[in-house]
Coordinates of N, CA and C in Angstrom, one line a residue:
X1 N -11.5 -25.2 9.2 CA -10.4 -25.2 10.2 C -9.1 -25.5 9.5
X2 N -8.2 -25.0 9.9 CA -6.5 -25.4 9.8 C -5.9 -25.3 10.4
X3 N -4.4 -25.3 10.2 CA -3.5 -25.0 11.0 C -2.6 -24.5 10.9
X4 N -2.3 -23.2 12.2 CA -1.6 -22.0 12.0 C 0.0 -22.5 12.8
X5 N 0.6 -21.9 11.9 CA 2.0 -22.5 12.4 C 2.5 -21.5 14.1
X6 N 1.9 -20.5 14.1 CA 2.0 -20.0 15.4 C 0.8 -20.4 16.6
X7 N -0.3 -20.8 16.0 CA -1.4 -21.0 16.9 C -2.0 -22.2 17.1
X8 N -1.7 -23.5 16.0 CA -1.8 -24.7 16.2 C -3.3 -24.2 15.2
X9 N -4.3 -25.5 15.6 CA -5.7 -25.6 15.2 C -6.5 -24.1 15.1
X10 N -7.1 -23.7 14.0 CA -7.5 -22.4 14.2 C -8.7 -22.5 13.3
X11 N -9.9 -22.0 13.4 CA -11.2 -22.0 12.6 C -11.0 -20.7 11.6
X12 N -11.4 -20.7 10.7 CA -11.7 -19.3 9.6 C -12.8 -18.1 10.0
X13 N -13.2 -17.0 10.1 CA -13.8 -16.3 10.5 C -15.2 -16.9 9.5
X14 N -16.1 -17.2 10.2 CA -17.3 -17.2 9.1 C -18.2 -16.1 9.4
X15 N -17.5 -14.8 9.3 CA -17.8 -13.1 8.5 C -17.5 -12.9 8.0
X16 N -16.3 -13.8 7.0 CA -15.9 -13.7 5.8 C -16.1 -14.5 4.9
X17 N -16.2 -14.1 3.5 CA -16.2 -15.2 2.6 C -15.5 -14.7 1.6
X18 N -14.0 -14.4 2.0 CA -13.3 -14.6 0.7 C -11.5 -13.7 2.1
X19 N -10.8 -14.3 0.7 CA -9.2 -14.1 1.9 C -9.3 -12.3 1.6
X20 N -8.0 -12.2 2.4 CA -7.9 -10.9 2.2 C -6.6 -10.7 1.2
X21 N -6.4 -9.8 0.2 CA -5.4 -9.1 -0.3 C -4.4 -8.6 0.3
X22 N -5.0 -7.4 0.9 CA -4.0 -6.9 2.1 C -4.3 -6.4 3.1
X23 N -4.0 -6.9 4.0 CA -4.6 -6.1 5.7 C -3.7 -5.1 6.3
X24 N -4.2 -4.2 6.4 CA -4.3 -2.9 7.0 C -4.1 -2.9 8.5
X25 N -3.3 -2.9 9.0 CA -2.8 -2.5 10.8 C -2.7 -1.3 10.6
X26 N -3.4 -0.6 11.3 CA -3.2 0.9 11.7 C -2.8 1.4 13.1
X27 N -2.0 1.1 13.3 CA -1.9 2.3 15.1 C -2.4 3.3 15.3
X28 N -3.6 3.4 16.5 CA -3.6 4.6 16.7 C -3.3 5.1 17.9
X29 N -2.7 5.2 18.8 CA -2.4 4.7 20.5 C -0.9 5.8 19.8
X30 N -0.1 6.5 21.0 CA 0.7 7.0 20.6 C 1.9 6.4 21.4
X31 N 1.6 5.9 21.2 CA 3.3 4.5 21.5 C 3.9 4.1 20.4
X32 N 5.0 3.6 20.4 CA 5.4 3.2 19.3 C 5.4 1.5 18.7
X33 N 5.4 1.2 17.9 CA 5.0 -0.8 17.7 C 6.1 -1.4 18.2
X34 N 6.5 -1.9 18.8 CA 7.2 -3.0 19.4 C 7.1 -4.7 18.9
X35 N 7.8 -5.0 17.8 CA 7.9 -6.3 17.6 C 8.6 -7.1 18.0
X36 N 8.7 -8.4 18.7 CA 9.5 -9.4 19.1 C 9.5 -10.4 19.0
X37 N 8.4 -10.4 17.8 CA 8.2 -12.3 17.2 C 7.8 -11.9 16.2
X38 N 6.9 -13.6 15.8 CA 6.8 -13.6 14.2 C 5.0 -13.1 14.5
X39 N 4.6 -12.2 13.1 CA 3.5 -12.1 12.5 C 3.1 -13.2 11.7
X40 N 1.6 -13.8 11.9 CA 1.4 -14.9 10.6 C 0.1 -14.4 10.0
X41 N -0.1 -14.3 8.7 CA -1.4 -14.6 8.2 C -2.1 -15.9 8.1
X42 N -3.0 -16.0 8.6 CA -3.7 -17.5 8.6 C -4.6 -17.8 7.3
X43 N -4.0 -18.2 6.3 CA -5.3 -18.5 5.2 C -4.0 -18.4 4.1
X44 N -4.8 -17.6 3.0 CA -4.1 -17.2 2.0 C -3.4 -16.3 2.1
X45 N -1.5 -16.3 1.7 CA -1.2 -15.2 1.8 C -1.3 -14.3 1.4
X46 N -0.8 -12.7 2.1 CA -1.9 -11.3 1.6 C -0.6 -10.2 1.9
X47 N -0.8 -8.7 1.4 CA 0.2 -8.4 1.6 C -0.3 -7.8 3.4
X48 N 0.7 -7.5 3.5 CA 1.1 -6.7 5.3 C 1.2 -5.4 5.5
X49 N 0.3 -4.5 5.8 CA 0.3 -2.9 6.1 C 0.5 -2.7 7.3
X50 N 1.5 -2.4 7.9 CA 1.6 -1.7 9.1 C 2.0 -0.1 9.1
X51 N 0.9 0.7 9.9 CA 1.1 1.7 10.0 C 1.2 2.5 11.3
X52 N 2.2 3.2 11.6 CA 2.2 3.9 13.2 C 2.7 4.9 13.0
X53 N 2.3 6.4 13.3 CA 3.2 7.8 13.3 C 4.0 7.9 14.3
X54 N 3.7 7.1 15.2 CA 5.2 7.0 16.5 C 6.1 6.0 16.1
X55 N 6.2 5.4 15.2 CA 7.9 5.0 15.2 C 7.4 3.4 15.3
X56 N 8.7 2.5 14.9 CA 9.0 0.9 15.3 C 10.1 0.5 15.6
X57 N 10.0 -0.5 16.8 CA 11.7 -0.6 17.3 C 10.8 -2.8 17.1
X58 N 11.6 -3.0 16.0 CA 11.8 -4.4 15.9 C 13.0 -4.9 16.4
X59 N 12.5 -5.8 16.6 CA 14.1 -6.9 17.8 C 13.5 -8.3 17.2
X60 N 14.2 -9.2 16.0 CA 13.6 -10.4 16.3 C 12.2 -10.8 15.6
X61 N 11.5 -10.0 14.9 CA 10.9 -9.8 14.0 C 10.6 -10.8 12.4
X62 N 9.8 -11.7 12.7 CA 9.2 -12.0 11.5 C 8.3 -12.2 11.0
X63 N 8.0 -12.5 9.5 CA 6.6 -13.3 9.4 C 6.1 -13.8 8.4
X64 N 4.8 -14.3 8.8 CA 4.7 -15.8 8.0 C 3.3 -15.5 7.1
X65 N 3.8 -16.0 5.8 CA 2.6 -15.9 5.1 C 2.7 -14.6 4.4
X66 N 3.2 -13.8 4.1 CA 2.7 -12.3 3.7 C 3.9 -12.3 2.7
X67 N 3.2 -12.1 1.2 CA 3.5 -11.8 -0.4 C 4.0 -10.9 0.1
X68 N 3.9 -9.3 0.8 CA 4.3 -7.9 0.4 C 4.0 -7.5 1.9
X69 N 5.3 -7.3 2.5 CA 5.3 -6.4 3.7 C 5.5 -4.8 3.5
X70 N 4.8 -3.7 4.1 CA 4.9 -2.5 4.5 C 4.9 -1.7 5.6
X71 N 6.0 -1.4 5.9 CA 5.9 -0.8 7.4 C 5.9 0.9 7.1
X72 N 5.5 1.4 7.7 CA 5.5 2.6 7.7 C 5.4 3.8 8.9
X73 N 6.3 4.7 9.4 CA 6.2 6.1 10.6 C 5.2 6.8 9.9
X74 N 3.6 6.0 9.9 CA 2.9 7.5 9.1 C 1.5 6.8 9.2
X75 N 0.6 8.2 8.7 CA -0.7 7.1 8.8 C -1.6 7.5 7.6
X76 N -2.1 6.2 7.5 CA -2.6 6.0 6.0 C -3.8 7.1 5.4
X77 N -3.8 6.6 4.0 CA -4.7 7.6 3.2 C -5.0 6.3 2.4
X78 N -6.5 6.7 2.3 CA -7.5 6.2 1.5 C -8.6 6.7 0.6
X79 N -8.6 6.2 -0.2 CA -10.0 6.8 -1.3 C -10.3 5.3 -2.0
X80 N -11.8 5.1 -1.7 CA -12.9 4.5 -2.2 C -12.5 3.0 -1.4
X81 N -11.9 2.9 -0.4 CA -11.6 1.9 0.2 C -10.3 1.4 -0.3
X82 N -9.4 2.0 -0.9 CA -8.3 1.4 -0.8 C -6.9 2.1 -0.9
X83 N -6.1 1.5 -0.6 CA -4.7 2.5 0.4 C -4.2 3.7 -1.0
X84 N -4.1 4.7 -0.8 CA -3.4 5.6 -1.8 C -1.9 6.0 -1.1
X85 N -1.6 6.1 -0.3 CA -0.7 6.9 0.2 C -0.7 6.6 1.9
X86 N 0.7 7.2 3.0 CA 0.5 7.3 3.7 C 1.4 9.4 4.2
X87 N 0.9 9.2 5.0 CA 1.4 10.6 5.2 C 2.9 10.3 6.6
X88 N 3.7 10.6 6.2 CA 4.6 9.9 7.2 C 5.1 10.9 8.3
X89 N 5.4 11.0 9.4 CA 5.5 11.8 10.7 C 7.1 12.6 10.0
X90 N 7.0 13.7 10.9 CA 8.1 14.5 10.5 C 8.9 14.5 11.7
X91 N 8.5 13.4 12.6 CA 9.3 13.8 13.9 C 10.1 12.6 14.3
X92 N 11.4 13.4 14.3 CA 12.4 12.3 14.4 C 12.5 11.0 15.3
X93 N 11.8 11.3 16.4 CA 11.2 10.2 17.3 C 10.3 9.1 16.9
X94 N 10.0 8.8 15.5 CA 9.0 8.3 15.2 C 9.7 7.5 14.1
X95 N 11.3 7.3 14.5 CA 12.0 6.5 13.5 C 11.5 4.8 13.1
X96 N 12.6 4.3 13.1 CA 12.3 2.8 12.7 C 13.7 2.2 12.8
X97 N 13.7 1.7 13.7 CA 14.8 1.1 14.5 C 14.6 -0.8 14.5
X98 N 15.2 -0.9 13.8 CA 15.7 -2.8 13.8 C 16.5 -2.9 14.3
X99 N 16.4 -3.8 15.7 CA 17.2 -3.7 16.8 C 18.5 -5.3 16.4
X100 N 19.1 -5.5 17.4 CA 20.4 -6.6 17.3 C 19.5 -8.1 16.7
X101 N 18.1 -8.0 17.2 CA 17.4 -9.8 17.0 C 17.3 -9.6 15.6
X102 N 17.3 -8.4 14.6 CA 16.8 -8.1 13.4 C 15.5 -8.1 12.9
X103 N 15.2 -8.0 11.7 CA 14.2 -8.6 11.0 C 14.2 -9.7 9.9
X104 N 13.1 -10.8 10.0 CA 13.2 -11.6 9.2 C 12.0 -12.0 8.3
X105 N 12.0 -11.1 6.8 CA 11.5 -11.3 5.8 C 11.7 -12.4 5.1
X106 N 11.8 -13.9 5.5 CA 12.8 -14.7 4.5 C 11.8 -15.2 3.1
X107 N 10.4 -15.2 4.0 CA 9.4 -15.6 2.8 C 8.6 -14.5 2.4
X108 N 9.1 -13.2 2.1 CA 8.3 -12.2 1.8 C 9.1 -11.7 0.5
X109 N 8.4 -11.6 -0.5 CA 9.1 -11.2 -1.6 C 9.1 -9.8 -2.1
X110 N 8.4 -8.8 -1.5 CA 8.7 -7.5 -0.9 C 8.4 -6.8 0.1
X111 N 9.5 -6.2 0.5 CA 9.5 -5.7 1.7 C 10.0 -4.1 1.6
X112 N 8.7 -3.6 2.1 CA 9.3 -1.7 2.2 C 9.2 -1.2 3.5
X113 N 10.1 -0.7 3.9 CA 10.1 -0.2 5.0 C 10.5 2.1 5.1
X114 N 9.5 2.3 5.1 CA 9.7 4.0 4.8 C 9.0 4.5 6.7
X115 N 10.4 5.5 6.9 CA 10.2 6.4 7.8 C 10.7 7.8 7.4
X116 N 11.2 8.8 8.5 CA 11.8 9.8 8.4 C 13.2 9.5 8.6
X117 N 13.2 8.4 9.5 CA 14.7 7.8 9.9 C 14.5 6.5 10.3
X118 N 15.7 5.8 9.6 CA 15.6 4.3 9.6 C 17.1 3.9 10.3
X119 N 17.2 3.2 11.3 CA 18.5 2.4 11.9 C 18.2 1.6 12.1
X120 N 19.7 1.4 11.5 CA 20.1 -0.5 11.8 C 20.9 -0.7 12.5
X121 N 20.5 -1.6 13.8 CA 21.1 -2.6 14.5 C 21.5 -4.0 14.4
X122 N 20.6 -4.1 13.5 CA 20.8 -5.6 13.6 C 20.6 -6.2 11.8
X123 N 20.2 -7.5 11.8 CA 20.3 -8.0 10.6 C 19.0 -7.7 9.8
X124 N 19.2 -7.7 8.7 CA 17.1 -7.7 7.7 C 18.0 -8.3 6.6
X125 N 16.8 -9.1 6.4 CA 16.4 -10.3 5.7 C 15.1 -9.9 5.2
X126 N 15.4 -10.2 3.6 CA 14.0 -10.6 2.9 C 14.3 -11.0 1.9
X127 N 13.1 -12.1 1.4 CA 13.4 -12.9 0.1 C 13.6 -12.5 -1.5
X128 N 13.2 -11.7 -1.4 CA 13.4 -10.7 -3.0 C 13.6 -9.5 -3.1
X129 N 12.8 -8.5 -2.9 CA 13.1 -7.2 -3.1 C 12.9 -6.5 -1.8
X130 N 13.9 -5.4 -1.7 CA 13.8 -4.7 -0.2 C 14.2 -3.1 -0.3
X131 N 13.6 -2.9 0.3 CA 13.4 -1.0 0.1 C 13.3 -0.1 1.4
X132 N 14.4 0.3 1.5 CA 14.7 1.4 2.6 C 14.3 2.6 2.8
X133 N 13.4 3.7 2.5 CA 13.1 4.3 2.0 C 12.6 5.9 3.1
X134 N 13.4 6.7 3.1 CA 13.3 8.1 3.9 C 12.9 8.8 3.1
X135 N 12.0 9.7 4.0 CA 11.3 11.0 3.2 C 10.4 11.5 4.6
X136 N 10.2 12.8 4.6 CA 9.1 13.2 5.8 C 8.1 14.0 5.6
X137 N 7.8 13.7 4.4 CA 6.4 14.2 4.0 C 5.1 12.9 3.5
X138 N 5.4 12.5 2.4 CA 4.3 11.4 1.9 C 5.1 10.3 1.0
X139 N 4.5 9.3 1.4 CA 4.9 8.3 0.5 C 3.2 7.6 -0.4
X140 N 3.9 7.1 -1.4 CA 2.6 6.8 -2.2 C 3.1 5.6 -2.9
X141 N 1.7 4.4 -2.1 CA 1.4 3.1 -1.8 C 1.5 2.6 -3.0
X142 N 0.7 3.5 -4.3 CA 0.8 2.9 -5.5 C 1.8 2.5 -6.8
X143 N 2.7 3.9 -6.4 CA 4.2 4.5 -6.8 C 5.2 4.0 -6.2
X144 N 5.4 3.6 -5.0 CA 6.4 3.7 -4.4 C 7.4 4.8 -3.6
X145 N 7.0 6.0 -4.5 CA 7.5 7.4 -4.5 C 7.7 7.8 -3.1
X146 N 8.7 8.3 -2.5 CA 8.1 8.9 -0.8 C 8.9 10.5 -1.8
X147 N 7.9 11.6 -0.9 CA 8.2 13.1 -1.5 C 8.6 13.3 0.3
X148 N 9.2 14.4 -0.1 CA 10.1 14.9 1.3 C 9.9 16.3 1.0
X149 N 10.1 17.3 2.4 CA 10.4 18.4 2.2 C 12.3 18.5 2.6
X150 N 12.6 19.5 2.5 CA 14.3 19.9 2.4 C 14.8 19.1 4.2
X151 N 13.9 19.1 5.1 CA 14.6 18.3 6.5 C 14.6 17.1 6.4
X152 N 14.9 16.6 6.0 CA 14.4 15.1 5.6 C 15.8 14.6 6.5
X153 N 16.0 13.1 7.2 CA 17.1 13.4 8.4 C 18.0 11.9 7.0
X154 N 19.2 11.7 7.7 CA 20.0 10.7 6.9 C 19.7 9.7 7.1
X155 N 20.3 8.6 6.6 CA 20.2 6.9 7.0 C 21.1 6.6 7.8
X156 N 20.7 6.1 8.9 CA 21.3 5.8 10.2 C 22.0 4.4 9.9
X157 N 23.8 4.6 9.6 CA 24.4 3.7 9.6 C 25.3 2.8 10.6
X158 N 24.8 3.5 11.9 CA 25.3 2.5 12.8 C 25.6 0.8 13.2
X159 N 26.6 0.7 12.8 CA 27.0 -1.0 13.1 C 27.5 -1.8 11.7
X160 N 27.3 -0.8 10.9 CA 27.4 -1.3 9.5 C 28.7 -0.9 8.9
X161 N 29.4 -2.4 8.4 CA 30.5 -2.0 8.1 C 30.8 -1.6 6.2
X162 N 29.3 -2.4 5.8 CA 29.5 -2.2 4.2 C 28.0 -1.9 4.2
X163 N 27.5 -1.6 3.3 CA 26.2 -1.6 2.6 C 26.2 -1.2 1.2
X164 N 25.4 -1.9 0.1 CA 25.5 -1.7 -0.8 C 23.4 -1.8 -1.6
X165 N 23.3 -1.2 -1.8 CA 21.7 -0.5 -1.5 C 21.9 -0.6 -3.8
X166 N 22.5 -1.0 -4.5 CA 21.9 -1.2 -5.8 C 22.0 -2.6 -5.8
X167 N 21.3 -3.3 -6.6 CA 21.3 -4.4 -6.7 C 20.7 -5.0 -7.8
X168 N 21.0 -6.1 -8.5 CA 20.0 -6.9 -9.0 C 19.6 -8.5 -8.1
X169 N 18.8 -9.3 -8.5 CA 18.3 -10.5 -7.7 C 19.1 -10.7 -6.9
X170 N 20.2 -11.4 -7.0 CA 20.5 -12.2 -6.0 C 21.9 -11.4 -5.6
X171 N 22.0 -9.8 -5.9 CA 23.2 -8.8 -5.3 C 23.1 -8.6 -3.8
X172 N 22.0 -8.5 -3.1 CA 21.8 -7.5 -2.0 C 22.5 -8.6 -1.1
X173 N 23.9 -8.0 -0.5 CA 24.4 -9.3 0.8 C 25.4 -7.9 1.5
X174 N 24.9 -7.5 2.8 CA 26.3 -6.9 3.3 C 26.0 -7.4 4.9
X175 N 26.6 -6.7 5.5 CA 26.6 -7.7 7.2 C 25.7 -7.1 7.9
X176 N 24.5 -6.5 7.3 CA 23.1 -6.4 8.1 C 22.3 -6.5 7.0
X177 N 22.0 -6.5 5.7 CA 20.9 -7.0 5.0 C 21.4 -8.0 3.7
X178 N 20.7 -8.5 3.8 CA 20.8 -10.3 3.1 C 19.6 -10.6 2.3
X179 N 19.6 -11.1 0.9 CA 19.0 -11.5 -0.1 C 19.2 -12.7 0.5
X180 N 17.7 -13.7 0.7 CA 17.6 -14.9 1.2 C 17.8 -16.0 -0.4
X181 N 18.4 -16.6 -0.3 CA 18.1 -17.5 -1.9 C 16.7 -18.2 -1.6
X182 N 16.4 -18.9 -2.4 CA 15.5 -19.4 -2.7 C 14.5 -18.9 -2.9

């Protein structure tokens, strides 16, 4: 037993016996993910796979516990049990929208976020490395790489009055995404 900073007292699954690396959220429902609070991993932290071909509209967004966030408009690819790639939606409705509450990576020390189209409304925060990442063909989990074919749509700079996307450690600061110190 311990305790979960979102759920108080919580027991460990005893069908497991060992933490997880990384957990795998897959959507399969054709809605799109709706975040409005914090995600926690309970135990040891692991990295975070979220995957949905319809799109994410975050408002307010964070979470607790997770080495390595991944969000993704796509759905995954596997061989021998473990993530190779995802294949990401070509359809522009299936963006990735960070709404005015933002997102808050503050203890996540990488964070990727790959659609076909990404807007920003609001603020993103993460503690070390952060990756924006358009393409509308495949991205690959192991590389980083997203491959596109020639429609690939722009980066949605609405609200944004600077952005500056090169960086080293402690560069990334404009008035929607912020390098957290510590």
């Amino acid at each position: 037993m311990g305790t979960s900073q979102l759920g108080g007292a919580v027991y460990g699954n005893p069908n497991l016996n060992q933490n997880a690396d990384i957990i795998l959220n897959e959507v399969g429902s054709t809605n799109r993910s709706v975040l409005n609070g914090a995600l926690e991993v309970f135990g040891k932290n692991a990295a975070v796979v979220i995957a949905n071909p319809n799109g994410f509209d975050c408002n307010g967004c964070s979470f607790i516990n997770t080495s390595k966030l991944t969000m993704v408009s796509g759905q995954s690819r596997m061989s021998d049990g473990a993530i190779t790639g995802f294949k990401i939606n070509n359809d522009l409705t299936s963006d990735f929208i960070i709404h005015e509450l933002g997102l808050y990576a503050n203890n996540t020390n990488d964070v990727d976020i790959i659609s076909r189209a990404i807007k920003l409304r609001g603020e993103l925060q993460a503690k070390q490395d952060l990756a924006l990442k358009q393409g509308n063909d495949y991205y690959d989990y192991t590389t980083g790489e997203v491959k596109s074919n020639t429609n690939a749509a722009p980066l949605s700079l609405a609200l944004i009055s600077h952005i500056y996307l090169i960086s080293q450690q402690a560069a990334l600061n404009s008035s929607l995404l912020k390098k957290v110190q510590g």
